[in-house]
Short mmCIF file of C-alpha atoms in Angstrom, two decimals:
data_model
loop_
_atom_site.label_atom_id
_atom_site.label_comp_id
_atom_site.label_asym_id
_atom_site.label_seq_id
_atom_site.Cartn_x
_atom_site.Cartn_y
_atom_site.Cartn_z
CA UNK A 15 30.82 16.51 -8.36
CA UNK A 16 30.01 14.61 -5.71
CA UNK A 17 26.14 15.31 -4.09
CA UNK A 18 25.10 14.55 -0.17
CA UNK A 19 21.75 13.47 0.85
CA UNK A 20 20.90 17.31 1.32
CA UNK A 21 22.53 18.63 -2.10
CA UNK A 22 21.10 15.59 -3.93
CA UNK A 23 17.83 16.11 -3.46
CA UNK A 24 17.77 19.89 -3.64
CA UNK A 25 19.64 19.48 -7.01
CA UNK A 26 16.39 17.22 -8.10
CA UNK A 27 14.03 19.84 -6.45
CA UNK A 28 15.70 22.10 -8.71
CA UNK A 29 15.14 19.98 -11.73
CA UNK A 30 11.75 18.99 -10.92
CA UNK A 31 10.61 22.53 -11.24
CA UNK A 32 12.67 22.75 -15.08
CA UNK A 33 11.79 18.96 -16.57
CA UNK A 34 10.64 15.71 -15.62
CA UNK A 35 12.07 13.47 -13.61
CA UNK A 36 12.59 10.03 -14.52
CA UNK A 37 11.96 6.78 -12.20
CA UNK A 38 13.48 3.48 -13.14
CA UNK A 39 11.50 0.46 -14.70
CA UNK A 40 11.17 -3.09 -13.79
CA UNK A 41 13.73 -5.18 -11.02
CA UNK A 42 11.49 -8.09 -11.44
CA UNK A 43 11.59 -7.93 -15.10
CA UNK A 44 15.62 -7.87 -15.10
CA UNK A 45 15.76 -10.43 -12.71
CA UNK A 46 13.78 -12.71 -14.89
CA UNK A 47 16.29 -12.11 -18.12
CA UNK A 48 18.62 -13.41 -16.17
CA UNK A 49 17.15 -16.75 -15.52
CA UNK A 50 17.98 -17.64 -11.76
CA UNK A 51 18.21 -20.85 -10.45
CA UNK A 52 17.56 -22.41 -7.16
CA UNK A 53 21.10 -22.64 -6.76
CA UNK A 54 21.66 -18.90 -7.79
CA UNK A 55 19.14 -17.78 -5.03
CA UNK A 56 20.32 -20.09 -2.38
CA UNK A 57 24.16 -19.47 -3.09
CA UNK A 58 26.64 -21.05 -0.86
CA UNK A 59 25.00 -19.26 2.26
CA UNK A 60 21.64 -20.65 1.72
CA UNK A 61 22.39 -23.88 -0.07
CA UNK A 62 21.35 -25.97 3.14
CA UNK A 63 18.17 -23.79 3.72
CA UNK A 64 14.86 -26.19 4.26
CA UNK A 65 12.29 -24.18 1.88
CA UNK A 66 12.86 -23.63 -1.54
CA UNK A 67 13.88 -20.08 -2.36
CA UNK A 68 13.41 -19.84 -5.78
CA UNK A 69 11.21 -16.06 -6.51
CA UNK A 70 12.75 -14.65 -3.29
CA UNK A 71 14.27 -11.84 -5.51
CA UNK A 72 15.40 -9.92 -2.66
CA UNK A 73 17.00 -12.22 -1.44
CA UNK A 74 19.55 -11.87 -4.48
CA UNK A 75 20.48 -8.74 -2.45
CA UNK A 76 22.85 -11.29 -0.61
CA UNK A 77 23.32 -13.87 -3.24
CA UNK A 78 23.72 -12.21 -6.18
CA UNK A 79 24.54 -8.47 -5.18
CA UNK A 80 26.35 -7.97 -8.24
CA UNK A 81 23.70 -8.87 -10.95
CA UNK A 82 21.45 -6.50 -8.93
CA UNK A 83 23.99 -3.32 -9.27
CA UNK A 84 24.19 -3.93 -12.74
CA UNK A 85 20.36 -3.68 -13.30
CA UNK A 86 20.79 -0.27 -11.18
CA UNK A 87 23.26 0.97 -13.06
CA UNK A 88 21.62 -0.17 -16.56
CA UNK A 89 18.61 1.66 -15.39
CA UNK A 90 20.79 4.54 -14.50
CA UNK A 91 22.58 4.82 -17.93
CA UNK A 92 19.22 4.70 -19.35
CA UNK A 93 18.15 8.11 -17.95
CA UNK A 94 16.84 7.18 -14.67
CA UNK A 95 17.21 9.95 -11.82
CA UNK A 96 16.05 7.75 -9.30
CA UNK A 97 16.39 4.19 -9.03
CA UNK A 98 14.26 1.85 -6.41
CA UNK A 99 16.34 -0.18 -4.03
CA UNK A 100 15.37 -4.04 -4.55
CA UNK A 101 13.53 -4.55 -1.49
CA UNK A 102 9.72 -4.92 -2.22
CA UNK A 103 9.62 -7.72 0.03
CA UNK A 104 11.99 -7.15 2.18
CA UNK A 105 10.03 -6.95 5.45
CA UNK A 106 9.36 -9.81 7.90
CA UNK A 107 5.68 -10.67 7.13
CA UNK A 108 6.61 -10.92 3.15
CA UNK A 109 9.81 -12.99 3.97
CA UNK A 110 7.76 -15.37 6.46
CA UNK A 111 6.87 -17.38 3.06
CA UNK A 112 10.77 -18.26 2.89
CA UNK A 113 11.25 -18.52 6.56
CA UNK A 114 13.72 -15.68 6.47
CA UNK A 115 11.83 -13.52 8.85
CA UNK A 116 15.35 -12.90 10.52
CA UNK A 117 17.15 -11.91 7.42
CA UNK A 118 14.67 -9.00 6.20
CA UNK A 119 16.45 -6.42 7.95
CA UNK A 120 19.32 -7.62 6.38
CA UNK A 121 18.35 -7.85 2.99
CA UNK A 122 16.35 -4.37 3.09
CA UNK A 123 19.92 -2.67 4.43
CA UNK A 124 21.63 -4.53 1.30
CA UNK A 125 19.17 -3.85 -0.64
CA UNK A 126 19.73 -0.01 -0.37
CA UNK A 127 23.32 -0.24 -0.38
CA UNK A 128 24.10 -2.05 -3.43
CA UNK A 129 21.49 0.90 -5.16
CA UNK A 130 23.66 3.51 -3.08
CA UNK A 131 26.80 2.51 -4.81
CA UNK A 132 25.46 2.29 -7.75
CA UNK A 133 24.11 5.69 -7.89
CA UNK A 134 27.27 6.58 -6.83
CA UNK A 135 29.13 5.61 -9.14
CA UNK A 136 26.92 6.97 -11.77
CA UNK A 137 26.46 10.24 -10.01
CA UNK A 138 30.62 10.16 -10.12
CA UNK A 139 30.80 9.49 -14.07
CA UNK A 140 28.63 12.09 -14.89
CA UNK A 141 28.44 15.16 -11.92
CA UNK A 142 24.37 15.25 -11.89
CA UNK A 143 22.91 13.64 -9.31
CA UNK A 144 21.23 9.77 -8.87
CA UNK A 145 18.67 9.16 -5.90
CA UNK A 146 17.98 6.04 -4.32
CA UNK A 147 14.07 5.50 -3.27
CA UNK A 148 13.70 2.49 -0.52
CA UNK A 149 11.08 0.64 -2.26
CA UNK A 150 8.58 -0.56 0.09
CA UNK A 151 5.67 -3.24 -1.42
CA UNK A 152 2.51 -3.85 -0.03
CA UNK A 153 2.96 -7.08 1.57
CA UNK A 154 1.18 -10.45 1.42
CA UNK A 155 -1.11 -9.75 3.66
CA UNK A 156 -3.80 -7.25 3.53
CA UNK A 157 -5.76 -5.22 6.49
CA UNK A 158 -8.91 -4.48 4.81
CA UNK A 159 -9.79 -7.59 3.16
CA UNK A 160 -10.41 -11.27 4.78
CA UNK A 161 -8.51 -13.83 3.67
CA UNK A 162 -11.47 -16.26 4.24
CA UNK A 163 -14.47 -16.15 2.38
CA UNK A 164 -16.76 -17.90 5.25
CA UNK A 165 -15.74 -15.06 7.69
CA UNK A 166 -15.31 -11.59 6.31
CA UNK A 167 -14.41 -10.36 9.53
CA UNK A 168 -11.41 -12.39 10.06
CA UNK A 169 -7.96 -11.12 9.69
CA UNK A 170 -4.36 -12.80 9.71
CA UNK A 171 -2.38 -10.00 10.64
CA UNK A 172 -2.84 -6.83 12.85
CA UNK A 173 -2.27 -3.35 12.01
CA UNK A 174 0.64 -2.81 14.59
CA UNK A 175 2.19 -5.84 13.25
CA UNK A 176 2.10 -4.48 9.95
CA UNK A 177 3.23 -1.31 11.38
CA UNK A 178 5.96 -2.82 13.31
CA UNK A 179 7.41 -4.97 9.71
CA UNK A 180 7.53 -1.22 8.13
CA UNK A 181 9.38 0.26 10.52
CA UNK A 182 12.22 -2.49 10.82
CA UNK A 183 12.53 -2.61 7.21
CA UNK A 184 12.45 1.57 7.00
CA UNK A 185 15.27 1.72 9.89
CA UNK A 186 17.72 -1.07 7.62
CA UNK A 187 17.44 1.24 4.30
CA UNK A 188 17.60 4.47 5.95
CA UNK A 189 21.35 5.18 5.79
CA UNK A 190 21.55 4.95 2.03
CA UNK A 191 18.29 5.66 0.69
CA UNK A 192 17.16 9.47 -0.37
CA UNK A 193 13.26 8.76 -0.29
CA UNK A 194 11.02 6.45 1.15
CA UNK A 195 8.88 5.18 -1.65
CA UNK A 196 5.33 2.89 -0.67
CA UNK A 197 4.55 1.48 -3.79
CA UNK A 198 2.18 -0.71 -5.54
CA UNK A 199 -0.63 -0.04 -2.09
CA UNK A 200 -3.54 -1.79 -2.90
CA UNK A 201 -4.70 -1.82 0.38
CA UNK A 202 -4.96 1.64 1.65
CA UNK A 203 -4.77 0.62 5.52
CA UNK A 204 -1.45 -1.37 4.52
CA UNK A 205 -0.04 2.15 2.95
CA UNK A 206 -1.61 4.28 6.23
CA UNK A 207 0.46 1.54 9.00
CA UNK A 208 3.73 2.38 6.04
CA UNK A 209 3.00 5.82 7.01
CA UNK A 210 2.47 5.50 10.53
CA UNK A 211 5.85 3.55 10.78
CA UNK A 212 7.77 6.41 8.70
CA UNK A 213 6.02 9.41 10.98
CA UNK A 214 6.88 7.55 14.23
CA UNK A 215 10.24 6.96 13.35
CA UNK A 216 10.26 10.66 12.71
CA UNK A 217 9.09 11.65 15.79
CA UNK A 218 10.84 9.07 18.07
CA UNK A 219 14.00 11.02 16.19
CA UNK A 220 15.65 7.44 14.51
CA UNK A 221 14.86 8.52 11.22
CA UNK A 222 15.81 12.18 9.40
CA UNK A 223 12.97 13.95 8.71
CA UNK A 224 14.83 15.47 5.53
CA UNK A 225 13.80 12.28 3.38
CA UNK A 226 11.00 12.86 1.74
CA UNK A 227 8.12 10.39 1.31
CA UNK A 228 6.39 9.13 -1.90
CA UNK A 229 3.44 7.21 -2.00
CA UNK A 230 2.04 5.05 -5.26
CA UNK A 231 -1.50 3.55 -5.58
CA UNK A 232 -2.48 0.62 -8.29
CA UNK A 233 -5.94 0.94 -9.52
CA UNK A 234 -6.25 -3.04 -10.25
CA UNK A 235 -8.86 -2.79 -13.17
CA UNK A 236 -11.17 -0.73 -15.35
CA UNK A 237 -13.18 -0.36 -12.65
CA UNK A 238 -11.14 2.54 -11.64
CA UNK A 239 -10.43 1.42 -8.10
CA UNK A 240 -8.38 -0.07 -5.75
CA UNK A 241 -8.02 -3.54 -4.59
CA UNK A 242 -9.71 -2.53 -1.41
CA UNK A 243 -12.26 -0.31 -3.14
CA UNK A 244 -11.08 3.26 -3.14
CA UNK A 245 -11.34 5.56 -6.15
CA UNK A 246 -8.02 7.91 -7.19
CA UNK A 247 -9.48 10.96 -5.17
CA UNK A 248 -10.55 8.79 -2.23
CA UNK A 249 -7.13 7.62 -2.09
CA UNK A 250 -5.42 10.81 -2.34
CA UNK A 251 -7.89 11.87 0.86
CA UNK A 252 -6.96 8.81 2.71
CA UNK A 253 -3.02 9.45 2.60
CA UNK A 254 -2.60 13.09 2.12
CA UNK A 255 -2.12 14.17 5.79
CA UNK A 256 1.41 12.44 5.38
CA UNK A 257 2.37 15.05 2.84
CA UNK A 258 3.95 13.18 0.70
CA UNK A 259 7.06 14.70 -2.39
CA UNK A 260 5.21 12.90 -4.61
CA UNK A 261 1.51 10.66 -5.09
CA UNK A 262 0.85 8.66 -8.13
CA UNK A 263 -0.09 5.28 -9.74
CA UNK A 264 1.51 2.21 -10.92
CA UNK A 265 1.66 -1.24 -11.86
CA UNK A 266 -1.86 -3.61 -13.08
CA UNK A 267 -2.34 -1.08 -16.01
CA UNK A 268 -0.74 0.06 -18.68
CA UNK A 269 0.04 3.63 -19.84
CA UNK A 270 -3.14 3.53 -22.09
CA UNK A 271 -5.57 2.41 -19.64
CA UNK A 272 -4.13 4.33 -16.70
CA UNK A 273 -4.02 7.48 -18.06
CA UNK A 274 -7.88 9.08 -16.80
CA UNK A 275 -6.35 8.08 -13.50
CA UNK A 276 -2.86 9.90 -13.73
CA UNK A 277 -5.19 12.51 -14.98
CA UNK A 278 -7.35 12.89 -12.01
CA UNK A 279 -4.55 12.30 -9.72
CA UNK A 280 -2.79 15.17 -11.22
CA UNK A 281 -6.23 17.49 -10.59
CA UNK A 282 -6.36 16.47 -6.46
CA UNK A 283 -3.43 16.43 -5.80
CA UNK A 284 -1.21 19.27 -4.28
CA UNK A 285 1.89 17.68 -4.59
CA UNK A 286 4.32 15.92 -7.38
CA UNK A 287 2.33 13.36 -9.31
CA UNK A 288 4.51 9.96 -10.27
CA UNK A 289 3.38 7.51 -12.72
CA UNK A 290 5.40 4.54 -13.73
CA UNK A 291 2.97 2.02 -15.47
CA UNK A 292 3.33 -1.87 -17.11
CA UNK A 293 4.59 -2.04 -20.59
CA UNK A 294 0.54 -2.91 -21.64
CA UNK A 295 -1.30 -5.24 -20.45
CA UNK A 296 0.06 -9.13 -20.02
CA UNK A 297 -0.61 -11.88 -22.58
CA UNK A 298 -1.83 -15.29 -22.37
CA UNK A 299 1.14 -16.47 -20.59
CA UNK A 300 1.69 -13.74 -18.42
CA UNK A 301 4.34 -11.18 -20.49
CA UNK A 302 4.10 -8.12 -21.58
CA UNK A 303 4.54 -7.18 -25.53
CA UNK A 304 4.43 -3.42 -25.08
CA UNK A 305 7.66 -1.95 -27.51
CA UNK A 306 9.30 0.81 -25.54
CA UNK A 307 8.25 3.37 -28.06
CA UNK A 308 5.00 1.81 -27.63
CA UNK A 309 5.09 3.13 -23.93
CA UNK A 310 7.11 5.81 -24.79
CA UNK A 311 3.99 7.33 -26.78
CA UNK A 312 1.70 7.28 -24.10
CA UNK A 313 4.18 8.70 -21.89
CA UNK A 314 4.65 11.76 -24.00
CA UNK A 315 1.07 12.72 -24.20
CA UNK A 316 1.29 12.89 -20.23
CA UNK A 317 4.29 14.72 -20.57
CA UNK A 318 3.02 17.39 -23.19
CA UNK A 319 -0.39 17.80 -21.39
CA UNK A 320 1.63 18.42 -18.34
CA UNK A 321 0.14 15.62 -16.57
CA UNK A 322 2.89 14.49 -14.35
CA UNK A 323 6.57 15.33 -12.70
CA UNK A 324 7.98 12.39 -12.54
CA UNK A 325 7.28 9.04 -14.69
CA UNK A 326 8.89 5.29 -15.22
CA UNK A 327 8.18 2.11 -15.69
CA UNK A 328 6.42 -0.99 -13.88
CA UNK A 329 5.89 -4.62 -14.93
CA UNK A 330 7.90 -5.51 -18.13
CA UNK A 331 9.56 -2.49 -18.66
CA UNK A 332 13.10 -2.92 -19.57
CA UNK A 333 16.39 -0.05 -19.34
CA UNK A 334 15.20 0.42 -23.01
CA UNK A 335 11.29 1.47 -22.28
CA UNK A 336 13.16 4.06 -19.46
CA UNK A 337 15.99 5.36 -22.38
CA UNK A 338 12.60 5.84 -24.43
CA UNK A 339 10.48 6.97 -21.41
CA UNK A 340 13.23 9.63 -20.62
CA UNK A 341 13.31 10.93 -24.15
CA UNK A 342 9.23 11.75 -24.35
CA UNK A 343 10.07 13.16 -20.67
CA UNK A 344 12.47 15.87 -21.20
CA UNK A 345 10.22 16.83 -24.80
CA UNK A 346 7.60 17.58 -22.34
CA UNK A 347 7.24 19.94 -19.58
CA UNK A 348 6.43 18.95 -15.76
CA UNK A 349 3.32 19.51 -14.16
CA UNK A 350 2.35 23.04 -12.15
CA UNK A 351 1.29 21.94 -8.86
CA UNK A 352 -2.30 23.05 -8.16
CA UNK A 353 -3.40 25.23 -5.27
CA UNK A 354 -6.69 23.82 -4.65
CA UNK A 355 -8.68 25.79 -2.03
CA UNK A 356 -9.11 24.80 1.37
CA UNK A 357 -11.76 22.49 1.97
CA UNK A 358 -12.69 19.42 4.42
CA UNK A 359 -11.64 16.71 1.83
CA UNK A 360 -12.99 12.88 4.04
CA UNK A 361 -12.72 9.62 2.13
CA UNK A 362 -14.33 5.81 2.65
CA UNK A 363 -14.57 3.70 -0.63
CA UNK A 364 -15.95 7.55 -2.31
CA UNK A 365 -14.36 11.06 -1.84
CA UNK A 366 -16.33 13.60 0.22
CA UNK A 367 -15.72 16.91 0.37
CA UNK A 368 -17.05 19.74 2.32
CA UNK A 369 -16.09 23.25 0.93
CA UNK A 370 -16.87 26.66 3.01
#
C-alpha cells in the first residue's frame, strides 16, 4: 500500500487512538558510532573549505547521504512510526559557525528528502505508514538570555532574525515532511519565533496548513525548569496557542528523571503528549550507559499508566533502544486526551490560571 501525506496522517491519527506511537532515537549517537573524519564531513565538494567542518552533522546530508539514509532505515526497522530529519542545526544561524549560511536551505531540503526516501522504502515493504518529522532545533543563540554577563540586556540576535531563519528551514523541508517538530526547546522565546515562522508561512499560503506541528521542550535539570526558567505548565501555557498535534519533552534528562515532568505535561496539555528521554544521564566521559532494557522499563511505566501518546529516544539511544521502547509502548495504552475546563491561562516563569 502506498501513502500520500494526507492518507499517512489519517492512518497515524487512527493508530494513535489505538496505541502509543513510536518516534525514532538519536541521530547524533548513530553518527558518532560511524566515527566520521574531517574528510568525511568535507567530501569532494568541500575539500577546500576554509573552516573545520567536523561536528557539523547536518552537513552529512550532502557528503554522506547514504549513511544518513541507513540510520533512518535502522530506526524504522526497529519499530519507529516517525523519523526526525537530520536537520537539527540546518538554519542560517547555526550554520554560521561553519560559514555555511548559504547552504542551510540545501542541507535542510536534502535532510528531509533522505528521510522521505527511507520512509517510502519501508512503507512499500511493510504496507504500514512511516512518517517524517522535519526537525527544527533551538539554534545556538538565545533570545531570552544575554550571552554577556556584563550586559544582561544584550542580545546578539533579534526575534525577527530567528523567525526568518526558521522560516527558511521550514520552507526547505516542506515538500517532504509530514510534521514540523520544533524540539529541544530550552528558550521558549526561540520556540515562539519558530512557531510564528510556521504560522506566517501558513497564512501566506507558502506552507500546507495540513502539516501538523509538534513541540518538545527541555527540562534542563532537577529544578524542573527550562533553561529560560519556565516550569512545565508555564511552558505549555506559552505555546498552546499554536494548537500542536503533540507537545512534550525531550533531552537533558533520562526517563527516570523526566517522569514527573512528563506526568505534569500529561495533566495540563489538551493534546497528545510526546516524550523522548536520553538513555539515562551522561557518565564522566559524556557517554550514555543505560541499556535498551533499562530505558524501556521506564517507558513501560509511562505507557501502562497512560501518560503518553508518542515515545522515542534522545541522546544515547540507538535502534536497539527504539526496538525495546516500541515493545514497551505496544504493551501499554495511549493517553486519553483530557478536556480541561475553560479558563484564562497565562505564564511567566510560573503558570497563572483564572477560572470563571
